[in-house]
Amino acid sequence: QVQLAESGGGLVQAGGSLRLSCAVSGRAVSVYDMGWFRQAPGKEREFVAAIRWNGGIVKYADFVKGRFTISRDNAENTVTLQMNSLKPEDTAVYYCAADSPGSGYVSIGPAAYDYWGQGTQVTVSS
């Protein structure tokens, strides 16, 4: 019954910025660790960023550190990925994911996440 919906993707030039949002319905987002993943055509889904249910732990993939910021607003049931200094290699479908309560850590593996959004396309031109 938990549903996730991403928005904010689009086409930008290299060096530009996008702000992705994930709206959660069916259950309060505050109970979930939340993650962002991305997948380009012909490639495996890869970890981008994740945040603990209480915001106490934040993890980033090495290739986005210093450029992307994950945040959450539990009162609004949303999770945001602010993407700055975008590069063409950032082009992919970006997915929001929720990890059910129970784990004592924030996972970077897709298999740990129980709910997924439909994805939003991010395209960065040279």
PDB file of C-alpha atoms in Angstrom, residues 65-119:
ATOM      1  CA  LYS A  65      29.876  13.491  -3.005  1.00  0.00           C
ATOM      2  CA  GLY A  66      30.062  17.245  -2.940  1.00  0.00           C
ATOM      3  CA  ARG A  67      27.501  17.579  -5.719  1.00  0.00           C
ATOM      4  CA  PHE A  68      24.322  15.881  -4.504  1.00  0.00           C
ATOM      5  CA  THR A  69      22.466  16.365  -1.244  1.00  0.00           C
ATOM      6  CA  ILE A  70      19.748  14.118   0.123  1.00  0.00           C
ATOM      7  CA  SER A  71      17.280  15.473   2.635  1.00  0.00           C
ATOM      8  CA  ARG A  72      13.893  14.637   4.030  1.00  0.00           C
ATOM      9  CA  ASP A  73      10.868  16.426   5.355  1.00  0.00           C
ATOM     10  CA  ASN A  74       8.942  13.895   7.356  1.00  0.00           C
ATOM     11  CA  ALA A  75       6.138  16.326   8.068  1.00  0.00           C
ATOM     12  CA  GLU A  76       5.501  16.592   4.319  1.00  0.00           C
ATOM     13  CA  ASN A  77       6.231  12.924   3.575  1.00  0.00           C
ATOM     14  CA  THR A  78       8.859  13.837   1.027  1.00  0.00           C
ATOM     15  CA  VAL A  79      12.487  13.070   0.280  1.00  0.00           C
ATOM     16  CA  THR A  80      14.579  15.328  -1.899  1.00  0.00           C
ATOM     17  CA  LEU A  81      17.732  14.898  -3.941  1.00  0.00           C
ATOM     18  CA  GLN A  82      19.371  18.186  -4.819  1.00  0.00           C
ATOM     19  CA  MET A  83      21.737  17.639  -7.721  1.00  0.00           C
ATOM     20  CA  ASN A  84      24.297  20.284  -8.568  1.00  0.00           C
ATOM     21  CA  SER A  85      27.208  20.381 -10.995  1.00  0.00           C
ATOM     22  CA  LEU A  86      25.571  17.738 -13.121  1.00  0.00           C
ATOM     23  CA  LYS A  87      27.667  15.772 -15.576  1.00  0.00           C
ATOM     24  CA  PRO A  88      26.659  13.854 -18.699  1.00  0.00           C
ATOM     25  CA  GLU A  89      27.485  10.613 -16.898  1.00  0.00           C
ATOM     26  CA  ASP A  90      24.720  11.426 -14.412  1.00  0.00           C
ATOM     27  CA  THR A  91      22.190  10.728 -17.148  1.00  0.00           C
ATOM     28  CA  ALA A  92      19.892   7.953 -15.950  1.00  0.00           C
ATOM     29  CA  VAL A  93      16.488   7.143 -14.588  1.00  0.00           C
ATOM     30  CA  TYR A  94      16.472   8.058 -10.928  1.00  0.00           C
ATOM     31  CA  TYR A  95      14.450   5.994  -8.482  1.00  0.00           C
ATOM     32  CA  CYS A  96      13.287   6.682  -4.975  1.00  0.00           C
ATOM     33  CA  ALA A  97      13.173   3.699  -2.617  1.00  0.00           C
ATOM     34  CA  ALA A  98      12.009   2.953   0.920  1.00  0.00           C
ATOM     35  CA  ASP A  99      13.485   0.429   3.342  1.00  0.00           C
ATOM     36  CA  SER A 100      11.027  -0.987   5.871  1.00  0.00           C
ATOM     37  CA  PRO A 101      11.766  -0.553   9.568  1.00  0.00           C
ATOM     38  CA  GLY A 102      13.918  -3.091  11.344  1.00  0.00           C
ATOM     39  CA  SER A 103      17.472  -2.667  10.163  1.00  0.00           C
ATOM     40  CA  GLY A 104      20.076  -1.036  12.326  1.00  0.00           C
ATOM     41  CA  TYR A 105      21.887   0.565   9.431  1.00  0.00           C
ATOM     42  CA  VAL A 106      21.326   2.412   6.193  1.00  0.00           C
ATOM     43  CA  SER A 107      21.783   0.075   3.251  1.00  0.00           C
ATOM     44  CA  ILE A 108      23.331   0.968  -0.093  1.00  0.00           C
ATOM     45  CA  GLY A 109      22.134  -2.212  -1.768  1.00  0.00           C
ATOM     46  CA  PRO A 110      18.972  -2.150  -3.894  1.00  0.00           C
ATOM     47  CA  ALA A 111      17.869  -5.540  -2.550  1.00  0.00           C
ATOM     48  CA  ALA A 112      17.391  -4.077   0.914  1.00  0.00           C
ATOM     49  CA  TYR A 113      14.686  -1.696  -0.240  1.00  0.00           C
ATOM     50  CA  ASP A 114      11.073  -2.798  -0.242  1.00  0.00           C
ATOM     51  CA  TYR A 115       9.260  -0.074  -2.147  1.00  0.00           C
ATOM     52  CA  TRP A 116      10.184   1.747  -5.325  1.00  0.00           C
ATOM     53  CA  GLY A 117       8.891   4.624  -7.331  1.00  0.00           C
ATOM     54  CA  GLN A 118       8.424   4.554 -11.085  1.00  0.00           C
ATOM     55  CA  GLY A 119      11.509   6.641 -11.720  1.00  0.00           C
TER      56      GLY A 119
END
